Coordinates of C-alpha atoms and ligand atoms in Angstrom, one line a residue:
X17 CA 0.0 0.0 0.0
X18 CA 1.1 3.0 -0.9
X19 CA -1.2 5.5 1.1
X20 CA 0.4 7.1 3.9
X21 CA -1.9 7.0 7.2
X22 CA -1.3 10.6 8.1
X23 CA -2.4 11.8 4.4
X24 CA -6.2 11.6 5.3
X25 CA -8.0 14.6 5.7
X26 CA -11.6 15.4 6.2
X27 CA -12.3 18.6 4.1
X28 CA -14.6 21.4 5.4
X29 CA -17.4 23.2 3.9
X30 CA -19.8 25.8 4.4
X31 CA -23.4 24.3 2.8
X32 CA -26.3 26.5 2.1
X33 CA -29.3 24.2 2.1
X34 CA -31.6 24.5 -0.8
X35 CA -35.4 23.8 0.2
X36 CA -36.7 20.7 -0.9
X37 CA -39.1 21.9 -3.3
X38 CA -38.6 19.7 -6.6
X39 CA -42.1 18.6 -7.5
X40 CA -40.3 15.8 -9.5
X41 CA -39.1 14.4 -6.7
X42 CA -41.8 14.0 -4.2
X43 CA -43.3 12.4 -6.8
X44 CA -40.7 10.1 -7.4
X45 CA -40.3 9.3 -3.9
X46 CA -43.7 8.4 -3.1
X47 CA -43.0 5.6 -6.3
X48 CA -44.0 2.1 -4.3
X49 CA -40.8 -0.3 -4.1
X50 CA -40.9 -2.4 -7.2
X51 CA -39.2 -6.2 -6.8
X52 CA -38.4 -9.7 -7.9
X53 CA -36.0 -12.0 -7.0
X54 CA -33.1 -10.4 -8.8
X55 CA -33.4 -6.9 -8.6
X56 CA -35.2 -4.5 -6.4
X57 CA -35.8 -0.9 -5.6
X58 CA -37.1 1.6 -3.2
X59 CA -36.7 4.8 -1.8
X60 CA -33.9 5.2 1.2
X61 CA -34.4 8.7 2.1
X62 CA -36.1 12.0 0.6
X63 CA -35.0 11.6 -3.4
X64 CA -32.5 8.6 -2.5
X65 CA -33.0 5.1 -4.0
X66 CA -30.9 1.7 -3.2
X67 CA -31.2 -0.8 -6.1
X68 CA -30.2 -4.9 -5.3
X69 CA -29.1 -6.6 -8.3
X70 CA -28.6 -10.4 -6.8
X71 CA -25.9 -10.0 -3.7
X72 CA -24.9 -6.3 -4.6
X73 CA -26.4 -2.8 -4.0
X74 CA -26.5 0.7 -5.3
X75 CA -27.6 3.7 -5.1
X76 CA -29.1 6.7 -7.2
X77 CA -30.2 10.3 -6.3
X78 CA -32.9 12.2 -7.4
X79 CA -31.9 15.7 -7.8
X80 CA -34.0 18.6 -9.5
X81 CA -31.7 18.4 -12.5
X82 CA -31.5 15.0 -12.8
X83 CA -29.9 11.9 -11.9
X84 CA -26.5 11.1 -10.3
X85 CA -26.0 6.9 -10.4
X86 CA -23.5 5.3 -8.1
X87 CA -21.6 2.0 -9.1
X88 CA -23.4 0.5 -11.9
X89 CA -22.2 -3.0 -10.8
X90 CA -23.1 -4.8 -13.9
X91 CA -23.5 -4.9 -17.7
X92 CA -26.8 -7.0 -16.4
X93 CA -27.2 -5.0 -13.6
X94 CA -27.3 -2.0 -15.7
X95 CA -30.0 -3.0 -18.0
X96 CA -32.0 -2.8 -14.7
X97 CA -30.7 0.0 -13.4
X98 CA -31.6 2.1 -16.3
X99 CA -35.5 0.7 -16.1
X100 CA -35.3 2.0 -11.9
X101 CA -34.5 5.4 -12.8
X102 CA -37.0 5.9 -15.7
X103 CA -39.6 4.3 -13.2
X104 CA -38.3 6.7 -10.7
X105 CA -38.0 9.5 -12.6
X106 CA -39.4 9.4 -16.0
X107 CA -37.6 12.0 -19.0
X108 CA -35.0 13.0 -16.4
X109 CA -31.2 13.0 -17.6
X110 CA -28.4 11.1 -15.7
X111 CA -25.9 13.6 -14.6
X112 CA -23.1 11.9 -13.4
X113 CA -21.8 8.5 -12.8
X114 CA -19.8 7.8 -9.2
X115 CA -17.6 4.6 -8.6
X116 CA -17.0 4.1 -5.0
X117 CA -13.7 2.2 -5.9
X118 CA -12.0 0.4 -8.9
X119 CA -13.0 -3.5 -7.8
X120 CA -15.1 -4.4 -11.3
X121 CA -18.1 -5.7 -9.5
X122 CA -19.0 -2.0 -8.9
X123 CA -17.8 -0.1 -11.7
X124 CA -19.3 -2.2 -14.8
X125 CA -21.9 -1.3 -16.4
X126 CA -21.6 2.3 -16.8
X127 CA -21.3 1.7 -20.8
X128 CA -25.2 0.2 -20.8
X129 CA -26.0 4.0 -18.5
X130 CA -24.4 5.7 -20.9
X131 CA -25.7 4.0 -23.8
X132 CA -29.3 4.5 -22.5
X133 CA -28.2 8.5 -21.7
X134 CA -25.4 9.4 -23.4
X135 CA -22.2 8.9 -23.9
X136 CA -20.5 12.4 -22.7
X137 CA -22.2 11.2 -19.0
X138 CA -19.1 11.6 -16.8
X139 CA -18.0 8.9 -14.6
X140 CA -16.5 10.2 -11.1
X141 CA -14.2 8.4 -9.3
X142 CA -10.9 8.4 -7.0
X143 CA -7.5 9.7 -9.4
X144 CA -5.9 5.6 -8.0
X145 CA -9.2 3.7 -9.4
X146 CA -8.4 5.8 -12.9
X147 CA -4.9 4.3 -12.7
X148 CA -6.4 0.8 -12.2
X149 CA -8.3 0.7 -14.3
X150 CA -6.6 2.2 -17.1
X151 CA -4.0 -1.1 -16.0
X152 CA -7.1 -3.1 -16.5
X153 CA -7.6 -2.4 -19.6
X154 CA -11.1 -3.3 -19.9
X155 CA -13.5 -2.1 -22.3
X156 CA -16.6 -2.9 -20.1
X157 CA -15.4 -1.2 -16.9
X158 CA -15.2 3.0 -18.8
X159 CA -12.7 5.0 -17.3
X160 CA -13.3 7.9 -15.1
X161 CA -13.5 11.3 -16.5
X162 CA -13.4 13.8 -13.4
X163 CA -11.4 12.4 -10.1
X164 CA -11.1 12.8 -6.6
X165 CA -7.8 12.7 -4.4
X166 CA -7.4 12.2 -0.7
X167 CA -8.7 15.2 0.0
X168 CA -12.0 14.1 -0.9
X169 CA -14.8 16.7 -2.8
X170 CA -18.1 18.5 -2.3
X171 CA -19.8 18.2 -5.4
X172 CA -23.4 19.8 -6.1
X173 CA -25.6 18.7 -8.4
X174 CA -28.9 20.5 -8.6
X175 CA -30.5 20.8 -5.1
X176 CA -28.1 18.2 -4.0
X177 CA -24.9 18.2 -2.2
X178 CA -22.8 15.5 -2.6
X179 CA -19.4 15.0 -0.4
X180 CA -16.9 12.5 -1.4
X181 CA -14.5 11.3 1.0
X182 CA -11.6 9.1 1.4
X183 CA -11.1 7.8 4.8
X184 CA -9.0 4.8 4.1
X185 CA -7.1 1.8 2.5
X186 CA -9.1 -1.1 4.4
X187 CA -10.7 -2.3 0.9
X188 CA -8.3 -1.0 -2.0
X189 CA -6.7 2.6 -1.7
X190 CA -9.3 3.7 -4.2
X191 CA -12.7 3.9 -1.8
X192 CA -14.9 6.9 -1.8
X193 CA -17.8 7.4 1.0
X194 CA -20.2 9.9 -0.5
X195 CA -22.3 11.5 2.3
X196 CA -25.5 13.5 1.4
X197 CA -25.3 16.2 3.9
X198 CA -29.2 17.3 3.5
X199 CA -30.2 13.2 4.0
X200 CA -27.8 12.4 6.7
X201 CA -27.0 9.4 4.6
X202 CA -23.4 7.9 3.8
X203 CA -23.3 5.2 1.3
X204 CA -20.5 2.4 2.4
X205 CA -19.3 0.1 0.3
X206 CA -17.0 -3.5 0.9
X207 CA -15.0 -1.8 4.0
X208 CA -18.1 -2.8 6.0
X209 CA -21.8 -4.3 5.4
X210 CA -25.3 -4.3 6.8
X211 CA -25.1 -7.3 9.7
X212 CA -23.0 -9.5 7.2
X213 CA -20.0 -11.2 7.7
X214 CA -16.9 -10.7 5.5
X215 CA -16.7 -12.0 2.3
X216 CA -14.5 -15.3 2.4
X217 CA -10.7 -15.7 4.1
X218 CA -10.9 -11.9 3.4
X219 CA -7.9 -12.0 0.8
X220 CA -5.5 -9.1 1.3
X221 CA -7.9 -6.9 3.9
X222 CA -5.7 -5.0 6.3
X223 CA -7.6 -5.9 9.1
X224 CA -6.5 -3.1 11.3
X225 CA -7.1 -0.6 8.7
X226 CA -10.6 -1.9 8.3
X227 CA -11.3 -1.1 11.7
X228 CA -9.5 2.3 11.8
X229 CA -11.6 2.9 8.7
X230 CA -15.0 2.6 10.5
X231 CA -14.1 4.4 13.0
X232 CA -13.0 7.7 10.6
X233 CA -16.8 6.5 9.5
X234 CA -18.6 7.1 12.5
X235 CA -16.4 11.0 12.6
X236 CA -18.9 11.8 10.1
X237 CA -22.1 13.4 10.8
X238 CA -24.4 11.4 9.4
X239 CA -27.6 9.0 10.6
X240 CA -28.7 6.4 8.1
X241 CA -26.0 4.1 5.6
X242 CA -26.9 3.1 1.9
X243 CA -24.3 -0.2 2.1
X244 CA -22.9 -1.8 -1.2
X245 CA -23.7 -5.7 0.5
X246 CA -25.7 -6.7 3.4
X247 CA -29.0 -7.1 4.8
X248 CA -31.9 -5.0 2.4
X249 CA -32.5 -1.9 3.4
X250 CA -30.6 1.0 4.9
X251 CA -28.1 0.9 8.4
X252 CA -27.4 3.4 10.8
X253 CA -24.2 4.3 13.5
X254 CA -25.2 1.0 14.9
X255 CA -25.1 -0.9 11.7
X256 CA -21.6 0.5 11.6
X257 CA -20.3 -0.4 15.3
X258 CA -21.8 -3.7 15.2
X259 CA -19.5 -4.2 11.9
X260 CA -16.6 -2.8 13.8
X261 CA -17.1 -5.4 17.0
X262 CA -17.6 -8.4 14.6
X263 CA -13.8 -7.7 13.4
X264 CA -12.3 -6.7 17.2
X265 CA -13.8 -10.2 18.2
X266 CA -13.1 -12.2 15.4
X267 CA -9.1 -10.4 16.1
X268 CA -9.4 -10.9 19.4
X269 CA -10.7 -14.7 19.4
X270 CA -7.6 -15.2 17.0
X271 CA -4.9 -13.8 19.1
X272 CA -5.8 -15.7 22.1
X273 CA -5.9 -18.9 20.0
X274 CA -2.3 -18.0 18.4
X275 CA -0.9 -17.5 22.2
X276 CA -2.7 -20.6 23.4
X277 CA -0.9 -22.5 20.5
X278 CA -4.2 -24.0 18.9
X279 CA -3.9 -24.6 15.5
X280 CA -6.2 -23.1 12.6
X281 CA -8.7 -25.3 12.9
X282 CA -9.0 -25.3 16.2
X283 CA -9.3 -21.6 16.4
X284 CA -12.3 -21.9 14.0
X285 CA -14.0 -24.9 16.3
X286 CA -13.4 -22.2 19.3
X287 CA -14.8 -19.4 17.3
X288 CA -17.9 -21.0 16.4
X289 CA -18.4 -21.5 20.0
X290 CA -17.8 -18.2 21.3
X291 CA -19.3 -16.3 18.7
X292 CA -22.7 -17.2 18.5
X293 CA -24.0 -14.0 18.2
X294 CA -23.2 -13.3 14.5
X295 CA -25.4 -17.0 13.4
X296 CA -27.9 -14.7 12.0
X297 CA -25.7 -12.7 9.9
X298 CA -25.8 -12.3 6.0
X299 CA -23.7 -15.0 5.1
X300 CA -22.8 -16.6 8.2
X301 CA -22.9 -20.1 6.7
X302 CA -20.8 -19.5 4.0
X303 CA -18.2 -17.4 5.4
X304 CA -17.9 -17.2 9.3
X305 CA -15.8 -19.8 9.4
X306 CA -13.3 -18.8 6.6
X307 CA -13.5 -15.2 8.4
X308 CA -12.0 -16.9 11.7
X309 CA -9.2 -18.6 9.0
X310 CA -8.5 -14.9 7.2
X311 CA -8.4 -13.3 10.9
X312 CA -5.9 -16.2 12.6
X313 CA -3.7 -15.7 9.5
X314 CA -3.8 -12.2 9.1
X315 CA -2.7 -11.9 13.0
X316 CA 0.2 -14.8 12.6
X317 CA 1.5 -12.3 9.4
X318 CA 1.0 -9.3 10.9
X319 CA 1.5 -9.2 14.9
X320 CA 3.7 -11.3 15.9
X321 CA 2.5 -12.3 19.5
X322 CA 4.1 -14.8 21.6
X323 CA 2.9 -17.8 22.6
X324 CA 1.9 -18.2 26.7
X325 CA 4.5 -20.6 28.3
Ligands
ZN427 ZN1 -14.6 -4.1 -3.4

């Protein structure tokens, strides 16, 4: 990792708030939820939508000049997306496309957006996913057009303010939180979930990080959390600490093991045991276990601790 813990900075701003008063929007807000198995839609806040394609969510903003569309997620997804927003908000032009960060099963699909509203939409994004992507090479996954640094960016669109911050390397250096100052909503993507465990062995996730990253979360002002993966529907502060416990206990039940001298698999027996509290989770099944594995190996690699005589 190249990012330098010291370089993050929260940038300031003075906000005047703009009255909700967008006829569009009410109207677009009061839209019922509309569903299947697949895919599925409904308002998160005043003029704020999630979509769920299968295992991964979005999220678009009404504003009274248009739309802004986060991660696309899919060529597939896509298709869907654009059939939300014209349900949502009929005639209305697509203003901006936002990647949260460069992993490709958030940014594709921003072709079948722009194909459905032009191709001059620009796609926002952090300055490193440009670089990785433009490595990637791949003609399904457009690059960004405008980019954000470290320092993060307020961006306005219509009646709408949108921050952009980057508060960490615990999934990729590339993530962007956007927080909608006027909804008290962040949207939160990979670095932490709605009551979900983490996705597999956790493959190159510096733990620590991760943690220090939802913590620079909660310094935010915010109330509700659009999240990326996760149980349907939208979080809060709580959604966020919960995430942050699951990690200091699955660390925590690690370490001790490591000291004690138990192997891997006996770490994950003794994990299982202590931890019942997380058997309800989003993917508990599938994962918890190889969560305990990517948490014991990540602290033998990283900490170092000595065994108890
Ligand atoms: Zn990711």
């Amino acid at each position: 990792m190249t990012i330098g813990k010291n370089r993050i900075s929260f940038f300031t701003l003075t906000l005047i708030w703009v009255a909700f008063t967008s006829a569009t929007a009410v109207a677009a807000a009061s839209l019922p939820a509309d569903r299947n198995d697949d895919v599925e839609w409904y308002p998160v806040s005043n003029n704020v939508y999630q979509l769920r394609y299968e295992n991964h969510y979005t999220m678009f903003i009404v504003t009274d000049k248009g739309i802004v569309a986060f991660d696309p997620l899919s060529d597939e997804a896509a298709e869907h997306y654009v059939h939300a927003i014209k349900t949502v908000a009929p005639g209305q032009p697509l203003l901006a496309i936002i990647y949260s960060h460069w992993h490709t099963d958030h940014a594709t699909g921003a072709n079948v957006l722009r194909r459905e509203f032009g191709n001059d939409v620009p796609i926002i994004a952090h300055e490193r996913t440009l670089a990785r992507l433009k490595e990637l090479d791949d003609e399904t996954v457009p690059l960004p057009t405008r980019t954000v640094n470290d320092k993060g960016k307020s961006l306005r669109f219509g009646n709408t303010d949108i921050e952009l911050h980057y508060i960490g390397y615990g999934h990729t250096d590339t993530l962007l939180v956007a927080r909608l100052p006027k909804q008290r909503l962040v949207y939160v993507v990979d670095f932490a979930s709605r009551d979900s465990v983490g996705w597999r062995e956790m493959p190159g996730w510096p733990l620590d990080e991760l943690i220090a990253m939802q913590r620079r979360l909660l310094e935010l002002d915010f109330d509700k959390v659009a999240f990326g993966h996760g149980r349907a529907g939208p979080g809060d502060r709580e959604t966020i600490k919960r995430q942050t416990l699951y990690y200091e206990n699955l660390l925590a039940e690690t370490r001790t093991a490591i000291q004690e001298g138990l192997s891997e698999d006996d770490a994950v027996i003794r994990a299982t045991h202590d931890l019942p509290q997380y058997r309800g989770w989003g993917n508990y099944r599938r994962w918890f276990q190889l969560n305990v594995r990517g948490a014991y190996r990540w602290v033998q690699e990283n900490e170092h601790l000595p065994k108890s005589p």
